[in-house]
Tab-separated table of C-alpha atoms in Angstrom:
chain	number	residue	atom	x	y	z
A	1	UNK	CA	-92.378	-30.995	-25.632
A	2	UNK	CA	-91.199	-27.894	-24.093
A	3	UNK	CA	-90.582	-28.312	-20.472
A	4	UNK	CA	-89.199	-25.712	-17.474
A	5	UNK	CA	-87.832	-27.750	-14.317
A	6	UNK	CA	-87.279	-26.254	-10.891
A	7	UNK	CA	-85.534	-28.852	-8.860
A	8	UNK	CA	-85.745	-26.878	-5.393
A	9	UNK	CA	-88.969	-27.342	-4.225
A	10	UNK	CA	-88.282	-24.978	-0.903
A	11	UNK	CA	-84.915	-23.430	0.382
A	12	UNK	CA	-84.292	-21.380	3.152
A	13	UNK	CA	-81.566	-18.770	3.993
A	14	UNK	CA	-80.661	-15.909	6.802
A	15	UNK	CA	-81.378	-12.265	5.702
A	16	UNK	CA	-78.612	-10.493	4.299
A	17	UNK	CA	-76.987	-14.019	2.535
A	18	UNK	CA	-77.004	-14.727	-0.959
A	19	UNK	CA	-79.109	-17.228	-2.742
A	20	UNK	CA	-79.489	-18.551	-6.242
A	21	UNK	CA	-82.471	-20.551	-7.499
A	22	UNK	CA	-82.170	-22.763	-11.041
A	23	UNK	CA	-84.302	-23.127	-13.470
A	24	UNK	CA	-83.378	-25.720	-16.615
A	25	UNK	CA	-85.788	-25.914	-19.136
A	26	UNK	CA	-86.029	-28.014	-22.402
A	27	UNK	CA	-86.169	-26.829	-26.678
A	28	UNK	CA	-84.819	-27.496	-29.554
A	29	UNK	CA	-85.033	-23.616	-30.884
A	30	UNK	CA	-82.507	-20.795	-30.810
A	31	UNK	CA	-84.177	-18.082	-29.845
A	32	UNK	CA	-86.675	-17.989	-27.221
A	33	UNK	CA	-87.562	-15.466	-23.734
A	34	UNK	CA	-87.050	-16.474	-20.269
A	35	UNK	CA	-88.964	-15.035	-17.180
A	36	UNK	CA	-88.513	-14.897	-13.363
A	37	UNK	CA	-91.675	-14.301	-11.228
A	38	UNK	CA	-92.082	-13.878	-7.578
A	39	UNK	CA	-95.328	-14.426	-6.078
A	40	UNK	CA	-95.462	-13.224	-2.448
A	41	UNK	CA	-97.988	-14.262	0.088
A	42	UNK	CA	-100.164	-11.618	-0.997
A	43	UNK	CA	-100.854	-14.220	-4.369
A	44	UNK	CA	-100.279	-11.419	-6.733
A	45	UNK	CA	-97.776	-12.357	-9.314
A	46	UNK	CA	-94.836	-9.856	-10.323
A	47	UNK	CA	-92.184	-9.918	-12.682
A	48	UNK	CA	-88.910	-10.131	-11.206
A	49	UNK	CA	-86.578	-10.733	-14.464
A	50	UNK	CA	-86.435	-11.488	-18.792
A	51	UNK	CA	-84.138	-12.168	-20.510
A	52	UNK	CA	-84.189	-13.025	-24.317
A	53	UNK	CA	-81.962	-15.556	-25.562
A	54	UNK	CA	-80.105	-14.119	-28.010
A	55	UNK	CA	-78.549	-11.081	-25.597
A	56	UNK	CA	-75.083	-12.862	-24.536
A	57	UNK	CA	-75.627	-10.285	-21.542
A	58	UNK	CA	-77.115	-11.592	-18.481
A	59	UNK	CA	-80.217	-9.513	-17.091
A	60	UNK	CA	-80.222	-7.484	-13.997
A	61	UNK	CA	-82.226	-5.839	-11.687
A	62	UNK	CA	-81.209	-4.120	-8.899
A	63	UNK	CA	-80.093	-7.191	-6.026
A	64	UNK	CA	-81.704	-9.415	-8.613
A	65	UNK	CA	-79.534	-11.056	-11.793
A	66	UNK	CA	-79.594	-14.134	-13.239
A	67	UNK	CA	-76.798	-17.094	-14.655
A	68	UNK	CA	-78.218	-17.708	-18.622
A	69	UNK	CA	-75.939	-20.697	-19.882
A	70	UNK	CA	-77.407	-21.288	-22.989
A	71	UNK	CA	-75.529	-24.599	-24.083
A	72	UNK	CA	-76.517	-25.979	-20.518
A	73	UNK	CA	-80.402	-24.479	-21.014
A	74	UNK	CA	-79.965	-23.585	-18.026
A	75	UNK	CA	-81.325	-19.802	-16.314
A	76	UNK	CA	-80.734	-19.463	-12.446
A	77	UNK	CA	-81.602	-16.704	-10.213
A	78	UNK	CA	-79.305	-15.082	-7.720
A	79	UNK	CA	-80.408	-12.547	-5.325
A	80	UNK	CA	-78.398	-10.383	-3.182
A	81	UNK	CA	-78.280	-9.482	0.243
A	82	UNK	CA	-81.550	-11.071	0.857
A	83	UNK	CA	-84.373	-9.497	2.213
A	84	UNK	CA	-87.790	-10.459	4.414
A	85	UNK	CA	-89.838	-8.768	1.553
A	86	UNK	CA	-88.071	-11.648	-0.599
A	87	UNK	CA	-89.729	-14.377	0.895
A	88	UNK	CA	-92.139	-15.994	-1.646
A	89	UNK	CA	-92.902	-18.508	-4.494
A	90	UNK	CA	-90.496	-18.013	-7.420
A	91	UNK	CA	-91.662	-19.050	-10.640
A	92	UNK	CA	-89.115	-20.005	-13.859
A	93	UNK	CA	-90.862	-19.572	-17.366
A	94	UNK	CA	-90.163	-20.367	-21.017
A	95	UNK	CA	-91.740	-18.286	-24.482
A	96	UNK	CA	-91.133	-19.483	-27.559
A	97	UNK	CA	-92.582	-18.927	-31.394
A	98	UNK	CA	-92.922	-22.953	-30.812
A	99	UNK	CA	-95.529	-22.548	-27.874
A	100	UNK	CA	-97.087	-19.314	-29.627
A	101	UNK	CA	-95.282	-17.158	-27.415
A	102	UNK	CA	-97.047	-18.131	-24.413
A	103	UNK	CA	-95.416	-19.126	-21.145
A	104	UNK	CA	-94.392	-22.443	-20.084
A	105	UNK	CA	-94.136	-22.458	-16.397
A	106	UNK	CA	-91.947	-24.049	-13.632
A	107	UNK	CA	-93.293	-26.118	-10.736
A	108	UNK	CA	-92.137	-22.643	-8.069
A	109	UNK	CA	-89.690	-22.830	-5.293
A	110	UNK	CA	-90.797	-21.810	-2.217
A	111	UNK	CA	-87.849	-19.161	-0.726
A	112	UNK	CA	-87.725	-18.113	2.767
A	113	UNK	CA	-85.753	-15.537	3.962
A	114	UNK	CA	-85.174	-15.830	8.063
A	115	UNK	CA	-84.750	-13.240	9.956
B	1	UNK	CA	-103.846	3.437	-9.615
B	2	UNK	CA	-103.718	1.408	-13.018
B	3	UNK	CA	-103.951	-2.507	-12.380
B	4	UNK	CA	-105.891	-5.538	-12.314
B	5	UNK	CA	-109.093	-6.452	-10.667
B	6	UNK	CA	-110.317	-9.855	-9.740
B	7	UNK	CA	-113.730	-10.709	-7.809
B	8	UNK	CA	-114.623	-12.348	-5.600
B	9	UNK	CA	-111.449	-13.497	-3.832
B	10	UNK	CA	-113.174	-16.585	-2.702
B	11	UNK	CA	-116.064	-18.208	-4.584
B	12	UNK	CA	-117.759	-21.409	-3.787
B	13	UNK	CA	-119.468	-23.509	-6.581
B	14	UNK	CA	-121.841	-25.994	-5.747
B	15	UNK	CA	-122.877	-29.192	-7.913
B	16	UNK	CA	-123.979	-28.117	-11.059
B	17	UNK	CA	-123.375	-24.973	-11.188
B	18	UNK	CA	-121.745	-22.344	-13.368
B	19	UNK	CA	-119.899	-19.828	-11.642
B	20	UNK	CA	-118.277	-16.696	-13.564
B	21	UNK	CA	-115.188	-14.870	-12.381
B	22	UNK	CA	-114.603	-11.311	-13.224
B	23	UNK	CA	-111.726	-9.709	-14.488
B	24	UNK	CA	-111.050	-5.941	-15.090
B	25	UNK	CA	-108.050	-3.901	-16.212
B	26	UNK	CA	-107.152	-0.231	-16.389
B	27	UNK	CA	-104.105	-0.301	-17.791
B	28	UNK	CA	-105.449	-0.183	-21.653
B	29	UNK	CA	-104.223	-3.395	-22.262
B	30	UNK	CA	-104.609	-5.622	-25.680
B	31	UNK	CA	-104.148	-8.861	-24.101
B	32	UNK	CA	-105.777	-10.740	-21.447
B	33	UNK	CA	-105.051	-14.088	-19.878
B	34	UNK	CA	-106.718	-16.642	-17.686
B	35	UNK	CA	-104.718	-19.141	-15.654
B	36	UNK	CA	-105.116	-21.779	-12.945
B	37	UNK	CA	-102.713	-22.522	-10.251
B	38	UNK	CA	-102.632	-25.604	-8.204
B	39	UNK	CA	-100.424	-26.053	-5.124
B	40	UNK	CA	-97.288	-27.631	-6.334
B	41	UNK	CA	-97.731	-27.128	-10.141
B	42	UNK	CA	-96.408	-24.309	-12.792
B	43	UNK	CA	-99.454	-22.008	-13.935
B	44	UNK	CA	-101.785	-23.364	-16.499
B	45	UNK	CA	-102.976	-21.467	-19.677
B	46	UNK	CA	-106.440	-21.383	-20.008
B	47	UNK	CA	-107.866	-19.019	-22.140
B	48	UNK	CA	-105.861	-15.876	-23.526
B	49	UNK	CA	-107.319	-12.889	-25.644
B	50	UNK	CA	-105.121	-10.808	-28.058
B	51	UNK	CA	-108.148	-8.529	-28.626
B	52	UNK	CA	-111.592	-7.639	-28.114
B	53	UNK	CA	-113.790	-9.938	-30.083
B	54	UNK	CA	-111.659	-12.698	-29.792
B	55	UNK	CA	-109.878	-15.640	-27.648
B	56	UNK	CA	-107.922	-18.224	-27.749
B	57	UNK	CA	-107.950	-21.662	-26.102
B	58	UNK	CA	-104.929	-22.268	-23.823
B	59	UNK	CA	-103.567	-25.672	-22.627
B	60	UNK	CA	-106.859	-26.666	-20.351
B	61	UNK	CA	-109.801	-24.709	-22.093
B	62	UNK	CA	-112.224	-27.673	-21.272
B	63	UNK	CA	-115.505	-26.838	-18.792
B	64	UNK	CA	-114.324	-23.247	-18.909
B	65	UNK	CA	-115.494	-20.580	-21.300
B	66	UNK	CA	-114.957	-16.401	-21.698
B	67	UNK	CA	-115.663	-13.843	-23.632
B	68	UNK	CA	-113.962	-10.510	-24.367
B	69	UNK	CA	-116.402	-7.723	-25.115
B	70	UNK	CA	-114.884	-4.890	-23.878
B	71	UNK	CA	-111.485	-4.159	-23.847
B	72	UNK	CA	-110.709	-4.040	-20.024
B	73	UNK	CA	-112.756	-6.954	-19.427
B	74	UNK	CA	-112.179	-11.046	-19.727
B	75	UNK	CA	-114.931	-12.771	-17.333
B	76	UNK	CA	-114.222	-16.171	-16.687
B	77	UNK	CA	-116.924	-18.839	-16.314
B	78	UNK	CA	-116.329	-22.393	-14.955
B	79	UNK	CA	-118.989	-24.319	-16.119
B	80	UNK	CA	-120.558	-27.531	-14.412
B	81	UNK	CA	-118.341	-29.552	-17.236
B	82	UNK	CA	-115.079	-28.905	-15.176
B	83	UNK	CA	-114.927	-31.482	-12.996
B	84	UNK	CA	-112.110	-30.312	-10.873
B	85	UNK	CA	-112.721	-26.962	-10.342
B	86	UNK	CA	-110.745	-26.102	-7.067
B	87	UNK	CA	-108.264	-24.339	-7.903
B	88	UNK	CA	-106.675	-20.607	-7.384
B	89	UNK	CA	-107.543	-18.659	-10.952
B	90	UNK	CA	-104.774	-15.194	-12.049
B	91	UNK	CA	-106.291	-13.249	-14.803
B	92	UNK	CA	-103.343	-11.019	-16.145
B	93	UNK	CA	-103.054	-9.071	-18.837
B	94	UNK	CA	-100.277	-6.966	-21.296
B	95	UNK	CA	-99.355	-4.636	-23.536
B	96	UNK	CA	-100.345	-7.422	-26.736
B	97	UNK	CA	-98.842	-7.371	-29.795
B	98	UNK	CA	-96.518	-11.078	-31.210
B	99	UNK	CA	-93.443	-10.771	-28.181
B	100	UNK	CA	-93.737	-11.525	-24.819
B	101	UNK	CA	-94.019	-8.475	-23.018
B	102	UNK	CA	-94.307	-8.265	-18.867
B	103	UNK	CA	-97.261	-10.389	-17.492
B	104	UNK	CA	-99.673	-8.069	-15.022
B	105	UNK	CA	-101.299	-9.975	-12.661
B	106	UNK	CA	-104.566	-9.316	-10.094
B	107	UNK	CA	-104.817	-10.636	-6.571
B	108	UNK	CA	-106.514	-13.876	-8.182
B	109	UNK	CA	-109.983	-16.056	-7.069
B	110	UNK	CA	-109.478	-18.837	-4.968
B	111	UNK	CA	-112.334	-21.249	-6.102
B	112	UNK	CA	-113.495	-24.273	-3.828
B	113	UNK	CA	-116.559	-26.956	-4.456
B	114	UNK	CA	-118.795	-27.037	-1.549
């Protein structure tokens, strides 16, 4: 079965520092799509990040980028010069032609960014 | 403003009971998606809709049911069936089509047995 793991339940860092989240997630197929989402306190869920497998690039987005190591099937998050507005749930998922191209989530880490 | 649209925010079901949730988008969307969230768990796919007229079941589709007769609309309804229905429910929707595009969320229903 396809599976996404997020081993940090919670972290917490001072505004301004950098933090990266992982995500690991299990297939057996070559090309897939991977997704970051933050959902704030508000509940409303918003794409932070994709990236498709195939694209040796890694995606970025503004003080947002992630760490795709494909061999290690492995897809972290690092985000830059942290921010209040940053504190939320962050949620890793999976999309595959196996699971119909629908998501497979992560478990969330909770992120807090002190001020 | 183009979005998503979920009501009520909080709904109580008692014994018995059906309850319906209702979810609308504006953003001409193809697809529509139900999900349930539980506090320390990834989201769970319950129903998704590529297009009007039709619907899918997702991963828990049992004591829930929808229908998709209009194009910006995908009401929910959580029948008496669904044993276990406390919960936080995201409708979201997308552009469609065989590719994941970007997810679009509302401000979800936070349902609780009474």
């Amino acid at each position: 079965a396809q599976t996404v793991t997020q081993s940090q339940p919670e972290m917490s860092v001072q505004e301004a520092e950098t933090v990266t989240l992982s995500c690991t997630y299990d297939t057996s197929e070559s090309n897939y799509y991977l997704f970051w989402y933050k959902q704030p306190p508000s509940r409303q869920m918003i794409l932070v990040i994709r990236q498709e497998a195939y694209k040796q690039q890694n995606a970025t987005e503004n003080r947002f980028s992630v760490n795709f190591q494909k061999a290690a099937k492995s897809f972290s998050l690092k985000i830059s010069d942290s921010q209040l507005g940053d504190t939320a749930m962050y949620f890793c998922a999976f999309s595959s032609l196996r699971s119909n191209y629908q998501l497979i989530w992560g478990a969330g880490t909770k992120l807090i960014i002190k001020p | 403003d183009g979005g998503i649209t979920q009501s009520p925010k909080y709904l109580f079901r008692k014994e018995g009971q059906n309850v319906t949730l209702s979810c609308e988008q504006n953003l001409n969307h193809d697809a529509m998606y139900w999900y349930r969230q539980d506090p320390g768990q990834g989201l769970r796919l319950i129903y998704y809709s590529q297009i009007v007229n039709d619907f899918q079941k997702g991963d828990i589709a049992e004591g829930y049911s929808v229908s998709r007769e209009k194009k910006e609309s995908f009401p929910l309804t959580v029948t008496s069936a669904q044993k276990n229905p406390t919960a936080f429910y995201l409708c979201a929707s997308s552009i469609g089509g065989r590719l994941p595009e970007k997810l679009f969320f509302g401000s979800g229903t936070q349902l609780s047995v009474l």
